[in-house]
Each structure stands twice: as structure tokens, then as C-alpha cells.
Amino acid sequence: WDEGVAFYTGSEEGKDGSGSGALLYSLADKRCANFKTCGPEGDSVSGTSNINIKIFSEFAAGQMNLNLGNCDAARVNKDRISELMGVPLVQGVYRYAHKIDNLGDSSEKSKAEGAVFAAAILPRLHACSPGAAATVYENMKVGATSTSLSAVKSAFEKNLVCMGMTGDDVGGVYDVDAGAFFLGAAPMNENETSGGVNILGIVLGSVLGGVALIAMFGFLYMMKREKAGNPMFKNPDEVIA
């Protein structure tokens, strides 16, 4: 277990993680500054990545479970760590898709980095949706004729829950100078995805709520007429003067 922590973090991070390493721990800290997902709440552009905070919480829980002989629980911790480790890779794909598509960066470096990040996370995405993986591949592969951030982003967002991630985990490409997310690169709205609130359910609930409200007012109106001696529905046998 300790060896796994070492391979994730590396020796250059130091005892408190404030160093400058070259493994996934360092990558998560770099990406959180680009996506405003640093800190305990995941809403800052500086400090330790929220993903690293969550992963080390799982590392600690896993160590405790192993020491107690709770192997099944430790496997749950291991699986959760694996899910969270994919977040910086998704962020890497977004970052370079944004550079290529929105900023017009056609440099070989940006295209290569985008392709590498995509290759690292595509097997996970393919396990959830082969079609979504194909979309990302066509947009990010070496030699891609065009790259669409919106297509790449949509392909991932429809499958984040399946991949064990959330829109808050990934965040959006953040413009520090402007103090806002870049156009078209904002964080996913959880309510608009299969992993968030069901939009159809909200619409149906609103419609049914409106019908119920109308019915209630109708009932109160009928009661008012009944009390005034002028009911809406009269006995057909009554003689009308």
C-alpha cells in the first residue's frame, strides 16, 4: 500500500507535498490551478488539488482497513483512488482541446499533449461508451484534421458519473486574469447530465404541480359558490324558476 502511495506521489514532493514532482500528484496540482479545483472545497486556483486531498483521504482509509484486516473495504478504497486519478487526465484533454479550438493554438506541442492525455483516459471512457470514446479520439488523435472542445467536453460529461467523477471534480478551464471561466469551457452543469438531476422529472413535476395548483383554486371557487347558494353543479330535477 505504501509503495502505491510512493508511485502516485514521487520523491520530489517532499513530506508535505509542497515540492515539485513529476508524477500524478504533481499533475493534479498543476491542473487544479487551470480548472479552479484546488483546496479543501475545490474552488481555488492555488494550493493542493482537491483531488489529491480526496485521494490521500482514501489512502489513509485504505491503510487503516488493511491494518484491521478489512480487505474488502480496502478494495473499495483502491477502486475510488483509481477513479479519482483519472480527473487530471480529463482536465488535460479539456485544456488542450481548449487551446487548439478556442485559442487557435496549432503548435505541435499542444496537439501532442492533447493526444497523450486522451490516450491515457480513453480506455476508461470506452468502457462506459465506445461512441463517446470514438468522438474524443477523432478530435484529439495525432493528425486530427479538426478539434472541437464542445464535442470532446460533451462526450466526457455524458459519462463522468460512469467514470466515477463529477462536474465539480473536473471544473472548467479558468481564465485567472479575467476571473472567469473561458467561454465554452465552464464546469459541467450537473442538472443537465444523466448523472445529475433528471430534467424530464423536473419538467413533469412542474407541470403536475401547476395542475394541482389549478385544481386547488378550482375547488376553493366551487366551495365559495356553494356557500353563497349558487353551486356550479345543480340537481337536474330541480325546477328552475
PDB file of C-alpha atoms in Angstrom:
ATOM      1  CA  TRP A   1       0.000   0.000   0.000  1.00  0.00           C
ATOM      2  CA  ASP A   2       2.805   2.405   0.885  1.00  0.00           C
ATOM      3  CA  GLU A   3       4.510   1.571  -2.395  1.00  0.00           C
ATOM      4  CA  GLY A   4       1.349   2.600  -4.249  1.00  0.00           C
ATOM      5  CA  VAL A   5       1.357   5.938  -2.434  1.00  0.00           C
ATOM      6  CA  ALA A   6       5.021   6.393  -3.382  1.00  0.00           C
ATOM      7  CA  PHE A   7       4.404   5.672  -7.062  1.00  0.00           C
ATOM      8  CA  TYR A   8       1.482   8.101  -7.118  1.00  0.00           C
ATOM      9  CA  THR A   9       3.366  10.902  -5.355  1.00  0.00           C
ATOM     10  CA  GLY A  10       7.057  10.540  -6.170  1.00  0.00           C
ATOM     11  CA  SER A  11      10.049  11.537  -4.072  1.00  0.00           C
ATOM     12  CA  GLU A  12      10.285  15.169  -5.204  1.00  0.00           C
ATOM     13  CA  GLU A  13       7.094  16.297  -3.486  1.00  0.00           C
ATOM     14  CA  GLY A  14       8.645  16.202  -0.027  1.00  0.00           C
ATOM     15  CA  LYS A  15       6.947  15.168   3.203  1.00  0.00           C
ATOM     16  CA  ASP A  16       4.142  17.725   2.917  1.00  0.00           C
ATOM     17  CA  GLY A  17       3.554  17.614  -0.853  1.00  0.00           C
ATOM     18  CA  SER A  18       4.822  21.153  -1.395  1.00  0.00           C
ATOM     19  CA  GLY A  19       7.672  20.112  -3.694  1.00  0.00           C
ATOM     20  CA  SER A  20       7.679  19.917  -7.459  1.00  0.00           C
ATOM     21  CA  GLY A  21       7.359  16.340  -8.620  1.00  0.00           C
ATOM     22  CA  ALA A  22       6.759  14.709 -11.969  1.00  0.00           C
ATOM     23  CA  LEU A  23       4.087  12.102 -11.262  1.00  0.00           C
ATOM     24  CA  LEU A  24       0.285  12.179 -10.995  1.00  0.00           C
ATOM     25  CA  TYR A  25       0.277  14.049  -7.672  1.00  0.00           C
ATOM     26  CA  SER A  26       2.118  16.938  -9.306  1.00  0.00           C
ATOM     27  CA  LEU A  27      -0.097  16.798 -12.396  1.00  0.00           C
ATOM     28  CA  ALA A  28      -3.242  17.072 -10.263  1.00  0.00           C
ATOM     29  CA  ASP A  29      -1.821  20.170  -8.532  1.00  0.00           C
ATOM     30  CA  LYS A  30      -0.934  21.766 -11.875  1.00  0.00           C
ATOM     31  CA  ARG A  31      -4.343  21.124 -13.395  1.00  0.00           C
ATOM     32  CA  CYS A  32      -6.276  22.379 -10.361  1.00  0.00           C
ATOM     33  CA  ALA A  33      -4.734  25.816 -10.937  1.00  0.00           C
ATOM     34  CA  ASN A  34      -6.026  25.708 -14.532  1.00  0.00           C
ATOM     35  CA  PHE A  35      -9.504  24.476 -13.583  1.00  0.00           C
ATOM     36  CA  LYS A  36     -10.123  26.223 -10.230  1.00  0.00           C
ATOM     37  CA  THR A  37     -10.338  22.931  -8.335  1.00  0.00           C
ATOM     38  CA  CYS A  38      -7.672  23.462  -5.674  1.00  0.00           C
ATOM     39  CA  GLY A  39      -8.170  23.474  -1.926  1.00  0.00           C
ATOM     40  CA  PRO A  40     -10.437  21.616   0.511  1.00  0.00           C
ATOM     41  CA  GLU A  41     -13.567  22.931  -1.221  1.00  0.00           C
ATOM     42  CA  GLY A  42     -12.243  22.600  -4.766  1.00  0.00           C
ATOM     43  CA  ASP A  43     -12.930  26.264  -5.537  1.00  0.00           C
ATOM     44  CA  SER A  44      -9.479  27.837  -5.583  1.00  0.00           C
ATOM     45  CA  VAL A  45      -6.674  28.306  -8.132  1.00  0.00           C
ATOM     46  CA  SER A  46      -3.879  27.712  -5.623  1.00  0.00           C
ATOM     47  CA  GLY A  47      -2.884  25.143  -3.052  1.00  0.00           C
ATOM     48  CA  THR A  48      -3.220  21.382  -3.064  1.00  0.00           C
ATOM     49  CA  SER A  49      -5.568  19.868  -5.605  1.00  0.00           C
ATOM     50  CA  ASN A  50      -8.921  18.847  -4.176  1.00  0.00           C
ATOM     51  CA  ILE A  51      -8.406  15.549  -5.979  1.00  0.00           C
ATOM     52  CA  ASN A  52      -5.141  14.962  -4.103  1.00  0.00           C
ATOM     53  CA  ILE A  53      -6.895  15.746  -0.829  1.00  0.00           C
ATOM     54  CA  LYS A  54      -9.600  13.189  -1.644  1.00  0.00           C
ATOM     55  CA  ILE A  55      -7.092  10.584  -2.852  1.00  0.00           C
ATOM     56  CA  PHE A  56      -4.960  10.852   0.285  1.00  0.00           C
ATOM     57  CA  SER A  57      -8.074  10.508   2.399  1.00  0.00           C
ATOM     58  CA  GLU A  58      -8.707   7.219   0.585  1.00  0.00           C
ATOM     59  CA  PHE A  59      -5.048   6.200   1.018  1.00  0.00           C
ATOM     60  CA  ALA A  60      -5.347   6.743   4.774  1.00  0.00           C
ATOM     61  CA  ALA A  61      -8.655   4.874   4.986  1.00  0.00           C
ATOM     62  CA  GLY A  62      -7.235   2.023   2.920  1.00  0.00           C
ATOM     63  CA  GLN A  63      -4.194   1.726   5.159  1.00  0.00           C
ATOM     64  CA  MET A  64      -6.428   1.566   8.222  1.00  0.00           C
ATOM     65  CA  ASN A  65      -8.628  -1.081   6.620  1.00  0.00           C
ATOM     66  CA  LEU A  66      -5.606  -3.203   5.731  1.00  0.00           C
ATOM     67  CA  ASN A  67      -4.234  -2.935   9.250  1.00  0.00           C
ATOM     68  CA  LEU A  68      -7.620  -4.083  10.577  1.00  0.00           C
ATOM     69  CA  GLY A  69      -7.835  -6.909   8.058  1.00  0.00           C
ATOM     70  CA  ASN A  70     -10.793  -5.339   6.238  1.00  0.00           C
ATOM     71  CA  CYS A  71      -9.621  -6.363   2.771  1.00  0.00           C
ATOM     72  CA  ASP A  72     -12.978  -5.844   1.037  1.00  0.00           C
ATOM     73  CA  ALA A  73     -13.187  -2.274   2.354  1.00  0.00           C
ATOM     74  CA  ALA A  74      -9.586  -1.643   1.254  1.00  0.00           C
ATOM     75  CA  ARG A  75     -10.520  -2.744  -2.267  1.00  0.00           C
ATOM     76  CA  VAL A  76     -13.290  -0.124  -2.260  1.00  0.00           C
ATOM     77  CA  ASN A  77     -10.694   2.494  -1.284  1.00  0.00           C
ATOM     78  CA  LYS A  78      -8.406   1.271  -4.071  1.00  0.00           C
ATOM     79  CA  ASP A  79     -11.173   1.492  -6.680  1.00  0.00           C
ATOM     80  CA  ARG A  80     -12.101   5.008  -5.563  1.00  0.00           C
ATOM     81  CA  ILE A  81      -8.467   6.116  -5.816  1.00  0.00           C
ATOM     82  CA  SER A  82      -8.316   4.730  -9.341  1.00  0.00           C
ATOM     83  CA  GLU A  83     -11.441   6.697 -10.314  1.00  0.00           C
ATOM     84  CA  LEU A  84     -10.130   9.964  -8.892  1.00  0.00           C
ATOM     85  CA  MET A  85      -6.731   9.531 -10.554  1.00  0.00           C
ATOM     86  CA  GLY A  86      -8.459   9.951 -13.906  1.00  0.00           C
ATOM     87  CA  VAL A  87      -9.631  13.508 -13.170  1.00  0.00           C
ATOM     88  CA  PRO A  88      -6.334  15.286 -14.063  1.00  0.00           C
ATOM     89  CA  LEU A  89      -6.254  13.300 -17.310  1.00  0.00           C
ATOM     90  CA  VAL A  90      -9.731  14.508 -18.299  1.00  0.00           C
ATOM     91  CA  GLN A  91      -8.663  18.035 -17.363  1.00  0.00           C
ATOM     92  CA  GLY A  92      -5.591  17.640 -19.567  1.00  0.00           C
ATOM     93  CA  VAL A  93      -7.769  16.707 -22.536  1.00  0.00           C
ATOM     94  CA  TYR A  94     -10.048  19.706 -21.929  1.00  0.00           C
ATOM     95  CA  ARG A  95      -7.112  22.073 -21.518  1.00  0.00           C
ATOM     96  CA  TYR A  96      -5.508  21.215 -24.843  1.00  0.00           C
ATOM     97  CA  ALA A  97      -8.788  20.904 -26.724  1.00  0.00           C
ATOM     98  CA  HIS A  98      -9.497  24.438 -25.498  1.00  0.00           C
ATOM     99  CA  LYS A  99      -6.072  25.659 -26.592  1.00  0.00           C
ATOM    100  CA  ILE A 100      -6.415  24.146 -30.052  1.00  0.00           C
ATOM    101  CA  ASP A 101     -10.068  25.013 -30.661  1.00  0.00           C
ATOM    102  CA  ASN A 102     -10.724  28.245 -28.771  1.00  0.00           C
ATOM    103  CA  LEU A 103      -7.264  29.826 -28.728  1.00  0.00           C
ATOM    104  CA  GLY A 104      -6.196  28.691 -32.188  1.00  0.00           C
ATOM    105  CA  ASP A 105      -3.017  27.049 -30.882  1.00  0.00           C
ATOM    106  CA  SER A 106      -1.953  24.735 -33.701  1.00  0.00           C
ATOM    107  CA  SER A 107       1.504  24.054 -32.287  1.00  0.00           C
ATOM    108  CA  GLU A 108       2.848  20.517 -32.390  1.00  0.00           C
ATOM    109  CA  LYS A 109       3.354  20.632 -28.606  1.00  0.00           C
ATOM    110  CA  SER A 110      -0.302  21.343 -27.794  1.00  0.00           C
ATOM    111  CA  LYS A 111      -1.574  18.760 -30.262  1.00  0.00           C
ATOM    112  CA  ALA A 112       0.843  16.146 -28.922  1.00  0.00           C
ATOM    113  CA  GLU A 113      -0.043  16.825 -25.280  1.00  0.00           C
ATOM    114  CA  GLY A 114      -3.736  16.649 -26.080  1.00  0.00           C
ATOM    115  CA  ALA A 115      -3.248  13.335 -27.867  1.00  0.00           C
ATOM    116  CA  VAL A 116      -1.252  11.887 -24.960  1.00  0.00           C
ATOM    117  CA  PHE A 117      -3.804  12.909 -22.330  1.00  0.00           C
ATOM    118  CA  ALA A 118      -6.608  11.483 -24.464  1.00  0.00           C
ATOM    119  CA  ALA A 119      -4.762   8.190 -24.988  1.00  0.00           C
ATOM    120  CA  ALA A 120      -4.305   7.859 -21.220  1.00  0.00           C
ATOM    121  CA  ILE A 121      -8.007   8.201 -20.369  1.00  0.00           C
ATOM    122  CA  LEU A 122      -9.708   6.782 -23.494  1.00  0.00           C
ATOM    123  CA  PRO A 123      -9.821   3.151 -22.246  1.00  0.00           C
ATOM    124  CA  ARG A 124     -11.833   4.291 -19.209  1.00  0.00           C
ATOM    125  CA  LEU A 125     -14.202   6.312 -21.385  1.00  0.00           C
ATOM    126  CA  HIS A 126     -14.540   3.442 -23.874  1.00  0.00           C
ATOM    127  CA  ALA A 127     -15.608   1.124 -21.053  1.00  0.00           C
ATOM    128  CA  CYS A 128     -18.546   3.484 -20.445  1.00  0.00           C
ATOM    129  CA  SER A 129     -19.321   4.455 -24.036  1.00  0.00           C
ATOM    130  CA  PRO A 130     -17.448   3.309 -27.157  1.00  0.00           C
ATOM    131  CA  GLY A 131     -19.191   6.056 -29.145  1.00  0.00           C
ATOM    132  CA  ALA A 132     -18.041   8.802 -26.786  1.00  0.00           C
ATOM    133  CA  ALA A 133     -14.509   7.419 -26.848  1.00  0.00           C
ATOM    134  CA  ALA A 134     -14.554   7.459 -30.642  1.00  0.00           C
ATOM    135  CA  THR A 135     -15.619  11.121 -30.613  1.00  0.00           C
ATOM    136  CA  VAL A 136     -12.759  12.108 -28.315  1.00  0.00           C
ATOM    137  CA  TYR A 137     -10.290  10.034 -30.313  1.00  0.00           C
ATOM    138  CA  GLU A 138     -11.244  11.618 -33.637  1.00  0.00           C
ATOM    139  CA  ASN A 139     -10.893  15.100 -32.150  1.00  0.00           C
ATOM    140  CA  MET A 140      -7.662  14.556 -30.209  1.00  0.00           C
ATOM    141  CA  LYS A 141      -5.686  11.924 -32.137  1.00  0.00           C
ATOM    142  CA  VAL A 142      -2.339  12.648 -33.760  1.00  0.00           C
ATOM    143  CA  GLY A 143      -3.132  14.057 -37.183  1.00  0.00           C
ATOM    144  CA  ALA A 144      -6.712  15.089 -36.335  1.00  0.00           C
ATOM    145  CA  THR A 145      -7.966  17.464 -39.009  1.00  0.00           C
ATOM    146  CA  SER A 146     -10.016  19.466 -36.501  1.00  0.00           C
ATOM    147  CA  THR A 147     -10.669  19.640 -32.771  1.00  0.00           C
ATOM    148  CA  SER A 148     -13.951  20.646 -31.166  1.00  0.00           C
ATOM    149  CA  LEU A 149     -13.857  21.376 -27.439  1.00  0.00           C
ATOM    150  CA  SER A 150     -17.650  21.233 -27.224  1.00  0.00           C
ATOM    151  CA  ALA A 151     -17.727  17.750 -28.789  1.00  0.00           C
ATOM    152  CA  VAL A 152     -14.954  16.476 -26.527  1.00  0.00           C
ATOM    153  CA  LYS A 153     -16.476  18.051 -23.428  1.00  0.00           C
ATOM    154  CA  SER A 154     -19.941  16.681 -24.183  1.00  0.00           C
ATOM    155  CA  ALA A 155     -18.575  13.174 -24.779  1.00  0.00           C
ATOM    156  CA  PHE A 156     -16.924  13.148 -21.359  1.00  0.00           C
ATOM    157  CA  GLU A 157     -19.715  14.883 -19.455  1.00  0.00           C
ATOM    158  CA  LYS A 158     -22.277  12.291 -20.507  1.00  0.00           C
ATOM    159  CA  ASN A 159     -20.069   9.627 -18.949  1.00  0.00           C
ATOM    160  CA  LEU A 160     -18.445  11.269 -15.925  1.00  0.00           C
ATOM    161  CA  VAL A 161     -20.725   9.501 -13.464  1.00  0.00           C
ATOM    162  CA  CYS A 162     -19.926   6.154 -15.064  1.00  0.00           C
ATOM    163  CA  MET A 163     -16.237   7.009 -14.712  1.00  0.00           C
ATOM    164  CA  GLY A 164     -16.657   7.830 -11.022  1.00  0.00           C
ATOM    165  CA  MET A 165     -16.264  11.591 -11.413  1.00  0.00           C
ATOM    166  CA  THR A 166     -18.426  14.685 -11.100  1.00  0.00           C
ATOM    167  CA  GLY A 167     -18.524  18.041 -12.814  1.00  0.00           C
ATOM    168  CA  ASP A 168     -17.213  19.625  -9.604  1.00  0.00           C
ATOM    169  CA  ASP A 169     -14.231  17.261  -9.634  1.00  0.00           C
ATOM    170  CA  VAL A 170     -13.253  18.308 -13.164  1.00  0.00           C
ATOM    171  CA  GLY A 171     -14.172  22.009 -13.034  1.00  0.00           C
ATOM    172  CA  GLY A 172     -13.716  24.234 -16.093  1.00  0.00           C
ATOM    173  CA  VAL A 173     -10.852  25.950 -17.918  1.00  0.00           C
ATOM    174  CA  TYR A 174     -10.334  29.091 -15.843  1.00  0.00           C
ATOM    175  CA  ASP A 175      -9.014  32.448 -17.002  1.00  0.00           C
ATOM    176  CA  VAL A 176      -7.183  33.809 -13.950  1.00  0.00           C
ATOM    177  CA  ASP A 177      -6.687  37.257 -15.493  1.00  0.00           C
ATOM    178  CA  ALA A 178     -10.392  37.673 -16.264  1.00  0.00           C
ATOM    179  CA  GLY A 179     -11.515  35.941 -13.065  1.00  0.00           C
ATOM    180  CA  ALA A 180     -13.955  33.786 -15.035  1.00  0.00           C
ATOM    181  CA  PHE A 181     -14.163  30.543 -16.964  1.00  0.00           C
ATOM    182  CA  PHE A 182     -13.365  30.686 -20.660  1.00  0.00           C
ATOM    183  CA  LEU A 183     -16.370  30.773 -22.966  1.00  0.00           C
ATOM    184  CA  GLY A 184     -17.487  27.249 -23.765  1.00  0.00           C
ATOM    185  CA  ALA A 185     -15.188  25.771 -21.106  1.00  0.00           C
ATOM    186  CA  ALA A 186     -17.201  26.335 -17.927  1.00  0.00           C
ATOM    187  CA  PRO A 187     -17.796  23.493 -15.451  1.00  0.00           C
ATOM    188  CA  MET A 188     -20.481  20.981 -16.271  1.00  0.00           C
ATOM    189  CA  ASN A 189     -23.968  21.807 -15.036  1.00  0.00           C
ATOM    190  CA  GLU A 190     -24.804  18.652 -13.067  1.00  0.00           C
ATOM    191  CA  ASN A 191     -28.532  19.201 -13.661  1.00  0.00           C
ATOM    192  CA  GLU A 192     -28.128  18.840 -17.416  1.00  0.00           C
ATOM    193  CA  THR A 193     -26.493  15.397 -17.435  1.00  0.00           C
ATOM    194  CA  SER A 194     -27.526  11.843 -16.810  1.00  0.00           C
ATOM    195  CA  GLY A 195     -25.529  11.967 -13.635  1.00  0.00           C
ATOM    196  CA  GLY A 196     -27.361  14.956 -12.195  1.00  0.00           C
ATOM    197  CA  VAL A 197     -30.972  15.838 -11.621  1.00  0.00           C
ATOM    198  CA  ASN A 198     -33.389  14.419 -14.181  1.00  0.00           C
ATOM    199  CA  ILE A 199     -34.551  17.353 -16.294  1.00  0.00           C
ATOM    200  CA  LEU A 200     -37.604  15.428 -17.519  1.00  0.00           C
ATOM    201  CA  GLY A 201     -38.533  14.769 -13.925  1.00  0.00           C
ATOM    202  CA  ILE A 202     -38.263  18.474 -13.117  1.00  0.00           C
ATOM    203  CA  VAL A 203     -40.469  19.403 -16.081  1.00  0.00           C
ATOM    204  CA  LEU A 204     -43.090  16.785 -15.274  1.00  0.00           C
ATOM    205  CA  GLY A 205     -43.028  17.746 -11.622  1.00  0.00           C
ATOM    206  CA  SER A 206     -43.554  21.397 -12.508  1.00  0.00           C
ATOM    207  CA  VAL A 207     -46.464  20.562 -14.838  1.00  0.00           C
ATOM    208  CA  LEU A 208     -48.147  18.308 -12.296  1.00  0.00           C
ATOM    209  CA  GLY A 209     -47.560  20.907  -9.586  1.00  0.00           C
ATOM    210  CA  GLY A 210     -49.259  23.527 -11.771  1.00  0.00           C
ATOM    211  CA  VAL A 211     -52.212  21.222 -12.445  1.00  0.00           C
ATOM    212  CA  ALA A 212     -52.582  20.565  -8.721  1.00  0.00           C
ATOM    213  CA  LEU A 213     -52.496  24.299  -8.003  1.00  0.00           C
ATOM    214  CA  ILE A 214     -55.209  24.995 -10.586  1.00  0.00           C
ATOM    215  CA  ALA A 215     -57.318  22.166  -9.165  1.00  0.00           C
ATOM    216  CA  MET A 216     -56.975  23.595  -5.663  1.00  0.00           C
ATOM    217  CA  PHE A 217     -58.091  27.056  -6.754  1.00  0.00           C
ATOM    218  CA  GLY A 218     -60.991  25.481  -8.663  1.00  0.00           C
ATOM    219  CA  PHE A 219     -62.090  23.595  -5.559  1.00  0.00           C
ATOM    220  CA  LEU A 220     -61.929  26.769  -3.421  1.00  0.00           C
ATOM    221  CA  TYR A 221     -64.006  28.622  -6.045  1.00  0.00           C
ATOM    222  CA  MET A 222     -66.664  25.918  -6.047  1.00  0.00           C
ATOM    223  CA  MET A 223     -66.800  25.992  -2.231  1.00  0.00           C
ATOM    224  CA  LYS A 224     -67.257  29.746  -2.309  1.00  0.00           C
ATOM    225  CA  ARG A 225     -70.202  29.466  -4.746  1.00  0.00           C
ATOM    226  CA  GLU A 226     -71.708  26.631  -2.699  1.00  0.00           C
ATOM    227  CA  LYS A 227     -71.704  28.769   0.434  1.00  0.00           C
ATOM    228  CA  ALA A 228     -73.274  31.659  -1.493  1.00  0.00           C
ATOM    229  CA  GLY A 229     -76.176  29.389  -2.500  1.00  0.00           C
ATOM    230  CA  ASN A 230     -75.167  29.334  -6.139  1.00  0.00           C
ATOM    231  CA  PRO A 231     -73.479  25.955  -6.709  1.00  0.00           C
ATOM    232  CA  MET A 232     -71.821  25.275 -10.048  1.00  0.00           C
ATOM    233  CA  PHE A 233     -73.417  21.839 -10.314  1.00  0.00           C
ATOM    234  CA  LYS A 234     -77.178  21.736  -9.688  1.00  0.00           C
ATOM    235  CA  ASN A 235     -79.597  18.829  -9.398  1.00  0.00           C
ATOM    236  CA  PRO A 236     -81.203  18.362 -12.843  1.00  0.00           C
ATOM    237  CA  ASP A 237     -84.528  17.536 -11.140  1.00  0.00           C
ATOM    238  CA  GLU A 238     -84.695  20.973  -9.588  1.00  0.00           C
ATOM    239  CA  VAL A 239     -87.279  23.300 -11.084  1.00  0.00           C
ATOM    240  CA  ILE A 240     -85.592  26.374 -12.411  1.00  0.00           C
ATOM    241  CA  ALA A 241     -87.803  29.411 -11.874  1.00  0.00           C
TER     242      ALA A 241
END
